[in-house]
Amino acid sequence: MAARTARRSLGRSILVAVMIAVPVAGMAGAAVVTASMEATPAELVALQLGAEAEAVLQVVAPPDNDVRQEVSAPVQGWWDTGAGSYEIRNEGDQVDPSTLVEGELISESLGTAVVETPSGLRAVPAVEGDLLRPELEGRYDLIDGRAPSTAGDVVLTPALLESLDIAIGEEATIATPDGEIAVDVVGVYRSSDTSVTSEELLAAPDTLAEGTMIPNRYFLLDQELTWDDVLALNEQGVIAASRAVLLGDDATPGARPSDLNLFGLGGGVLAFAALIGGFLLFQVVLLAAAAFMVGARQQQRALAVLASVGGDRRLMRATVTAGGVVLGLVGGLLGIALGIGGAAAAIPLLSGGRAMSFPGFHLPWLMLAVTVLLAVLAGWAAALVPARVASRIDIVPALRGARRPPTPRRAARITAFVVMIVGAALLLIGGVTLVIARAAAAAAMAEFEPSPVPPEVDIIAVVVIGLGAVVVQLGVVLALPAVLRLLARATGGARSALRLAARDAGRNSARTVPVTAAVMTTVFLASFIMSVLSAGQSETDKTYQAQAPANSVSVSTIVYDYVSQEEAVFDNIPGIESAILEISPDARVAIVEGTPSEPSIRYDPVTGTPTLGESSSGSSVARVFPADRDCRAVFSNDPELGDPRECEGSPEEIQGLYSGYMLRSDIAIGEPDDLEVFLGEPLSAESRAMLARGGAVALNPLLVEDGEVTIDRLPAEQFVVEPDEFADPAAFPPESSDRLPAAMQVLSAGLGGRILISPETAERLDIAARPQLLIAQLPEEPTLAQRDAFTALSQDLTGDPYRFYPYIETGPPDTSTLATWALVAVSAVIALAASSIAIGLARIDGRRDEAILGAMGATRSLRRAVSLWQAILLAGVGSLIGAALGVLTAGALALPGGPLPFAPPSLPLAIVAVGVPVLIGLGAWLFAGRSTALPTDRTAIS
């Protein structure tokens, strides 16, 4: 009977099946993509060892360090020196792996090459070795040309060849400390780790400058290694991934347990996809329920006939719910097919040509079967309420075709309230669980112990939060009839169109609630994802350690002489300034002075014994530390200094104390205008006044005590410690101190330097200042050509590309803006589609009411106005509630101590909450009345 009913109402059946198929396709596609990210042993061997190599070796420690590796390390997995420690207990020289094996070894060395581009210089990853051999096909492949055969031959990736604007057979220029070298480009290659955008080069042995390349791995070509052989190599400080071991079934006693589990990156992607898919399925259940309700109302007379000839309520319920099961199964199978096809199309785009990103195309049949089962359950759940309503029809009125609006029940309102309370409790439980898990993990980390909370707890807590969000929405849906009736009473004195729209919405909740629910669930999902994206961006911004203002170029003006082991000021600072202004004429350039945060220390090349450099002999170092000794202890391993856990600074304040890598000075010295360029923002009036009267400007509140900062003078001799020892200057006793009145200026981003003073104050305090940093504030983010030109500055001015290196600061990566606005557009489209379906179903159900309205003299413009206001009211209520619930659910992830901050994006949320109802209302107004019965159509009324 259900199958016949589905065939008779083919349009509605296709609509329901497609609605169910869409979220199923998303979940199935995510499952296939996630499964395809994990390499099988055969794929791992093919992509990391190549066609015929027997093993990959890597030297990680001197012999006798109890090295223990995962079976697949070093190509996948980790190693340690026992019990999870990475401490090298036995120092000594690392072995030459060629002395440990009998087969041929091919060395793979990694480093960086500075190549000349049409606009300057660019540092690109480089590989050196005889790697384009038949035995390594799959790991390294020649695309065009020939393999490098002699020193001076290189092959490039396609992206680098295009970027350099050269062809095979031409020369490329590589800048080295000893000058430029010309290399012959003999071919184009790719590796299993490169993508279509990777700019890398592979050189023949002895091509690149000595010291720029570091041996990484060794490919063993013609000697099979057993697990016993691998254990023997571990004793010598070498780890190895063996073809025979990875593809074999033999036991591997003594192997390090694998860290790979379901709850890694792939598990996180799958869990998030399941969460979003669950929300979408809930929306589908609501829309499909509306379709089934309309179908049940249209079949009211047929069901009444069935009941009149002896059909009981169980049969009538089964008739309707069986239709949901059938359509759920059809939609599930269709969604699986679409998901697999979508994954097959998406994987090449997501991989970007990098073979290791998606080693194969894997179908997780168990997950796909579970997804189909969820689709069947969704179809059954969608038909459940309509089946219950259909089984309780009054036979005689139904045979006459009479319809009555539902009678409000107090029990329904109480049930809705209880369901919402249960959902809110689940949200709170999930959020608190995350907080407890994070707190336990942080406490264990502080004690250098493993977390007592298994990683599965996080996933379970997120699932509970998702379940709570669904339950809260279900409670809201149950409460919507009462809300719409309240809205009808509130608009009783409004104009005709608005009054009629609100009254119809309140009286016929069976067809109007699905419209509101459809918009609510769509806006909820968009608001939740936008809030999570915004929270992630906020966390990125908060933890990002900026070394300079955004869109700036910084050059350390201090260069190091490797012969004398002394630092000196670069002798052509004006040349750097002029070159920067040629590249970016509108840049603001400043030179900031400072004082070294550490003295010059020389190390004996034979014994490694440290001695104080000649320039630092008898000197002292000016440092600025937190006023609270417990906060000083953050930097020190001296327990007598204080307890870092007792530092009352916020995480951002403590992190800010670690900044200063570019300036390399606790004290930034300069004129106010130069210091503003250094900070990337204006100095406050209070800060300028403090600098003018000889005080300091503190950039961190932890440095200030009683309105003053302290500059400690530490004897340079205290910094001379043995290489195997560690002592932090925060624990050194000062020989003298200066206290200065200080103004506070908290920056929008943590930058180098802890306090600011004027040159006159530095001279008064006898602080040995020198130019430490040249910084240029650019008007906008530099282009790729400008970046290349900045990189070429050292080569152009000194002939050495490594003499100094301009640091380009562009700020934290923006991972949310584009996705957020794309989500606004997508959510608007989905909401419009979902509401169109729901409004269309409501119009089908309310066709007779609209015809009666027309018969009573209502004009087409009035009916269009009623449609407009009803769409705005229903979509507006749903949109506002959905936005609030989305932010609430994101808030469960952002409880104090939780994984994310609470940072919902106000403007996108406002556009979704307000713009979506207006868009839906306009759509309803444009298409209203086109398919409604004319006032003279008596068949529609009867």
mmCIF file of C-alpha atoms in Angstrom, residues 318-519:
data_model
loop_
_atom_site.group_PDB
_atom_site.id
_atom_site.type_symbol
_atom_site.label_atom_id
_atom_site.label_comp_id
_atom_site.label_asym_id
_atom_site.label_seq_id
_atom_site.Cartn_x
_atom_site.Cartn_y
_atom_site.Cartn_z
ATOM 1 C CA ALA A 318 1.695 1.396 9.356
ATOM 2 C CA THR A 319 0.365 2.555 5.991
ATOM 3 C CA VAL A 320 1.756 6.071 6.472
ATOM 4 C CA THR A 321 5.024 5.124 8.258
ATOM 5 C CA ALA A 322 5.796 2.437 5.682
ATOM 6 C CA GLY A 323 5.791 5.193 3.095
ATOM 7 C CA GLY A 324 8.430 7.006 5.152
ATOM 8 C CA VAL A 325 10.561 3.857 5.342
ATOM 9 C CA VAL A 326 10.313 3.262 1.587
ATOM 10 C CA LEU A 327 11.202 6.845 0.695
ATOM 11 C CA GLY A 328 13.946 6.884 3.327
ATOM 12 C CA LEU A 329 15.506 3.789 1.777
ATOM 13 C CA VAL A 330 15.248 5.236 -1.738
ATOM 14 C CA GLY A 331 16.680 8.574 -0.578
ATOM 15 C CA GLY A 332 19.450 6.819 1.348
ATOM 16 C CA LEU A 333 20.570 4.724 -1.615
ATOM 17 C CA LEU A 334 20.367 7.750 -3.910
ATOM 18 C CA GLY A 335 22.380 9.800 -1.414
ATOM 19 C CA ILE A 336 25.059 7.093 -1.136
ATOM 20 C CA ALA A 337 25.421 7.037 -4.920
ATOM 21 C CA LEU A 338 25.625 10.839 -5.070
ATOM 22 C CA GLY A 339 28.067 10.946 -2.141
ATOM 23 C CA ILE A 340 30.421 8.410 -3.709
ATOM 24 C CA GLY A 341 30.276 10.236 -7.037
ATOM 25 C CA GLY A 342 30.826 13.583 -5.344
ATOM 26 C CA ALA A 343 33.797 12.236 -3.396
ATOM 27 C CA ALA A 344 35.308 10.843 -6.602
ATOM 28 C CA ALA A 345 35.015 14.311 -8.161
ATOM 29 C CA ALA A 346 36.172 16.201 -5.056
ATOM 30 C CA ILE A 347 39.261 14.170 -4.127
ATOM 31 C CA PRO A 348 41.377 15.298 -7.122
ATOM 32 C CA LEU A 349 40.437 18.911 -6.347
ATOM 33 C CA LEU A 350 41.157 18.567 -2.619
ATOM 34 C CA SER A 351 44.471 16.781 -3.140
ATOM 35 C CA GLY A 352 45.807 19.456 -5.472
ATOM 36 C CA GLY A 353 47.828 16.759 -7.200
ATOM 37 C CA ARG A 354 49.556 15.601 -4.003
ATOM 38 C CA ALA A 355 49.383 11.808 -4.038
ATOM 39 C CA MET A 356 49.961 11.348 -0.295
ATOM 40 C CA SER A 357 46.931 13.494 0.576
ATOM 41 C CA PHE A 358 44.600 10.807 -0.798
ATOM 42 C CA PRO A 359 46.627 7.637 -1.440
ATOM 43 C CA GLY A 360 43.606 5.731 -2.786
ATOM 44 C CA PHE A 361 39.851 5.714 -3.244
ATOM 45 C CA HIS A 362 38.383 3.786 -0.304
ATOM 46 C CA LEU A 363 34.736 2.947 0.349
ATOM 47 C CA PRO A 364 33.960 2.472 4.065
ATOM 48 C CA TRP A 365 31.070 0.052 3.589
ATOM 49 C CA LEU A 366 30.147 -0.136 7.285
ATOM 50 C CA MET A 367 29.836 3.657 7.585
ATOM 51 C CA LEU A 368 27.876 3.808 4.344
ATOM 52 C CA ALA A 369 25.488 1.114 5.598
ATOM 53 C CA VAL A 370 24.991 3.031 8.848
ATOM 54 C CA THR A 371 24.279 6.166 6.811
ATOM 55 C CA VAL A 372 21.571 4.342 4.828
ATOM 56 C CA LEU A 373 20.080 3.114 8.097
ATOM 57 C CA LEU A 374 19.998 6.715 9.362
ATOM 58 C CA ALA A 375 18.184 7.739 6.186
ATOM 59 C CA VAL A 376 15.581 5.006 6.723
ATOM 60 C CA LEU A 377 15.139 6.114 10.333
ATOM 61 C CA ALA A 378 14.796 9.731 9.178
ATOM 62 C CA GLY A 379 12.044 8.735 6.730
ATOM 63 C CA TRP A 380 10.285 6.731 9.409
ATOM 64 C CA ALA A 381 10.563 9.591 11.926
ATOM 65 C CA ALA A 382 9.249 12.081 9.370
ATOM 66 C CA ALA A 383 6.130 9.958 8.828
ATOM 67 C CA LEU A 384 5.593 9.194 12.515
ATOM 68 C CA VAL A 385 3.592 12.277 13.529
ATOM 69 C CA PRO A 386 1.487 12.365 10.321
ATOM 70 C CA ALA A 387 0.758 8.664 10.864
ATOM 71 C CA ARG A 388 -0.389 9.329 14.395
ATOM 72 C CA VAL A 389 -2.642 12.175 13.226
ATOM 73 C CA ALA A 390 -4.017 10.074 10.357
ATOM 74 C CA SER A 391 -4.871 7.202 12.681
ATOM 75 C CA ARG A 392 -7.032 9.484 14.848
ATOM 76 C CA ILE A 393 -9.322 10.934 12.185
ATOM 77 C CA ASP A 394 -13.035 11.249 12.793
ATOM 78 C CA ILE A 395 -14.473 8.919 10.127
ATOM 79 C CA VAL A 396 -17.798 10.670 9.378
ATOM 80 C CA PRO A 397 -16.440 14.239 8.987
ATOM 81 C CA ALA A 398 -13.509 12.851 7.010
ATOM 82 C CA LEU A 399 -15.859 11.083 4.581
ATOM 83 C CA ARG A 400 -17.629 14.437 4.113
ATOM 84 C CA GLY A 401 -14.211 16.132 3.512
ATOM 85 C CA ALA A 402 -14.540 18.470 6.512
ATOM 86 C CA ARG A 403 -11.371 19.906 8.109
ATOM 87 C CA ARG A 404 -10.990 21.423 11.510
ATOM 88 C CA PRO A 405 -8.040 23.379 12.871
ATOM 89 C CA PRO A 406 -6.121 21.612 15.635
ATOM 90 C CA THR A 407 -7.268 22.277 19.179
ATOM 91 C CA PRO A 408 -4.539 23.827 21.395
ATOM 92 C CA ARG A 409 -3.561 21.578 24.266
ATOM 93 C CA ARG A 410 -1.853 22.609 27.468
ATOM 94 C CA ALA A 411 0.029 19.283 27.601
ATOM 95 C CA ALA A 412 1.742 20.140 24.309
ATOM 96 C CA ARG A 413 3.132 23.374 25.765
ATOM 97 C CA ILE A 414 4.385 21.554 28.865
ATOM 98 C CA THR A 415 6.004 18.868 26.711
ATOM 99 C CA ALA A 416 7.729 21.504 24.582
ATOM 100 C CA PHE A 417 9.095 23.224 27.681
ATOM 101 C CA VAL A 418 10.397 19.952 29.141
ATOM 102 C CA VAL A 419 12.056 18.975 25.861
ATOM 103 C CA MET A 420 13.811 22.356 25.635
ATOM 104 C CA ILE A 421 15.048 21.994 29.229
ATOM 105 C CA VAL A 422 16.427 18.522 28.441
ATOM 106 C CA GLY A 423 18.180 19.868 25.333
ATOM 107 C CA ALA A 424 19.698 22.778 27.250
ATOM 108 C CA ALA A 425 20.904 20.336 29.915
ATOM 109 C CA LEU A 426 22.599 18.212 27.244
ATOM 110 C CA LEU A 427 24.304 21.321 25.858
ATOM 111 C CA LEU A 428 25.545 22.202 29.338
ATOM 112 C CA ILE A 429 26.692 18.648 30.072
ATOM 113 C CA GLY A 430 28.634 18.469 26.800
ATOM 114 C CA GLY A 431 30.235 21.865 27.339
ATOM 115 C CA VAL A 432 31.180 21.137 30.970
ATOM 116 C CA THR A 433 32.636 17.776 29.925
ATOM 117 C CA LEU A 434 34.888 19.545 27.445
ATOM 118 C CA VAL A 435 35.982 22.005 30.129
ATOM 119 C CA ILE A 436 36.789 19.209 32.592
ATOM 120 C CA ALA A 437 38.678 17.252 29.934
ATOM 121 C CA ARG A 438 40.700 20.330 28.962
ATOM 122 C CA ALA A 439 41.453 21.176 32.586
ATOM 123 C CA ALA A 440 42.622 17.623 33.321
ATOM 124 C CA ALA A 441 44.819 17.600 30.218
ATOM 125 C CA ALA A 442 46.325 20.995 31.108
ATOM 126 C CA ALA A 443 47.053 19.897 34.677
ATOM 127 C CA ALA A 444 48.736 16.732 33.440
ATOM 128 C CA MET A 445 50.774 18.688 30.907
ATOM 129 C CA ALA A 446 51.966 21.052 33.620
ATOM 130 C CA GLU A 447 53.299 18.022 35.491
ATOM 131 C CA PHE A 448 54.760 16.556 32.265
ATOM 132 C CA GLU A 449 52.432 13.581 32.506
ATOM 133 C CA PRO A 450 50.064 12.074 29.914
ATOM 134 C CA SER A 451 46.478 13.230 30.005
ATOM 135 C CA PRO A 452 44.243 10.978 32.134
ATOM 136 C CA VAL A 453 41.308 11.711 29.804
ATOM 137 C CA PRO A 454 41.138 9.552 26.657
ATOM 138 C CA PRO A 455 40.718 11.489 23.385
ATOM 139 C CA GLU A 456 37.365 9.801 22.793
ATOM 140 C CA VAL A 457 35.861 11.948 25.563
ATOM 141 C CA ASP A 458 36.145 15.068 23.416
ATOM 142 C CA ILE A 459 34.276 13.418 20.551
ATOM 143 C CA ILE A 460 31.576 12.100 22.880
ATOM 144 C CA ALA A 461 31.151 15.555 24.418
ATOM 145 C CA VAL A 462 30.759 17.128 20.972
ATOM 146 C CA VAL A 463 28.175 14.482 20.060
ATOM 147 C CA VAL A 464 26.268 15.289 23.278
ATOM 148 C CA ILE A 465 26.331 18.982 22.340
ATOM 149 C CA GLY A 466 24.996 18.134 18.880
ATOM 150 C CA LEU A 467 22.277 15.951 20.375
ATOM 151 C CA GLY A 468 21.379 18.736 22.795
ATOM 152 C CA ALA A 469 21.074 21.204 19.915
ATOM 153 C CA VAL A 470 18.698 18.877 18.069
ATOM 154 C CA VAL A 471 16.616 18.302 21.208
ATOM 155 C CA VAL A 472 16.354 22.047 21.884
ATOM 156 C CA GLN A 473 15.197 22.624 18.312
ATOM 157 C CA LEU A 474 12.653 19.827 18.675
ATOM 158 C CA GLY A 475 11.308 21.520 21.779
ATOM 159 C CA VAL A 476 11.077 24.822 19.922
ATOM 160 C CA VAL A 477 9.199 23.132 17.071
ATOM 161 C CA LEU A 478 6.711 21.716 19.590
ATOM 162 C CA ALA A 479 6.295 25.197 21.052
ATOM 163 C CA LEU A 480 5.898 26.968 17.693
ATOM 164 C CA PRO A 481 2.072 26.570 17.493
ATOM 165 C CA ALA A 482 1.702 28.440 20.777
ATOM 166 C CA VAL A 483 4.202 31.074 19.582
ATOM 167 C CA LEU A 484 2.277 31.605 16.346
ATOM 168 C CA ARG A 485 -1.024 31.914 18.215
ATOM 169 C CA LEU A 486 0.534 34.549 20.483
ATOM 170 C CA LEU A 487 1.756 36.365 17.394
ATOM 171 C CA ALA A 488 -1.777 36.265 15.933
ATOM 172 C CA ARG A 489 -3.223 37.819 19.076
ATOM 173 C CA ALA A 490 -0.498 40.485 19.129
ATOM 174 C CA THR A 491 -1.323 41.577 15.576
ATOM 175 C CA GLY A 492 -5.086 41.664 16.097
ATOM 176 C CA GLY A 493 -5.241 45.402 15.524
ATOM 177 C CA ALA A 494 -2.971 45.479 12.511
ATOM 178 C CA ARG A 495 -3.954 46.103 8.877
ATOM 179 C CA SER A 496 -5.907 43.435 7.016
ATOM 180 C CA ALA A 497 -3.025 41.718 5.225
ATOM 181 C CA LEU A 498 -0.854 41.361 8.330
ATOM 182 C CA ARG A 499 -3.848 40.403 10.528
ATOM 183 C CA LEU A 500 -5.064 37.730 8.091
ATOM 184 C CA ALA A 501 -1.527 36.370 7.650
ATOM 185 C CA ALA A 502 -0.897 36.077 11.394
ATOM 186 C CA ARG A 503 -4.362 34.612 12.076
ATOM 187 C CA ASP A 504 -3.973 31.967 9.343
ATOM 188 C CA ALA A 505 -0.500 31.083 10.651
ATOM 189 C CA GLY A 506 -1.841 30.631 14.177
ATOM 190 C CA ARG A 507 -4.975 28.654 13.232
ATOM 191 C CA ASN A 508 -3.312 26.314 10.727
ATOM 192 C CA SER A 509 -0.094 25.459 12.535
ATOM 193 C CA ALA A 510 0.044 22.054 10.868
ATOM 194 C CA ARG A 511 1.057 23.722 7.603
ATOM 195 C CA THR A 512 2.784 26.872 8.896
ATOM 196 C CA VAL A 513 5.054 25.368 11.563
ATOM 197 C CA PRO A 514 7.120 23.451 8.952
ATOM 198 C CA VAL A 515 7.900 26.762 7.193
ATOM 199 C CA THR A 516 9.203 28.316 10.399
ATOM 200 C CA ALA A 517 11.021 25.122 11.347
ATOM 201 C CA ALA A 518 12.709 24.867 7.934
ATOM 202 C CA VAL A 519 14.073 28.407 8.181
#
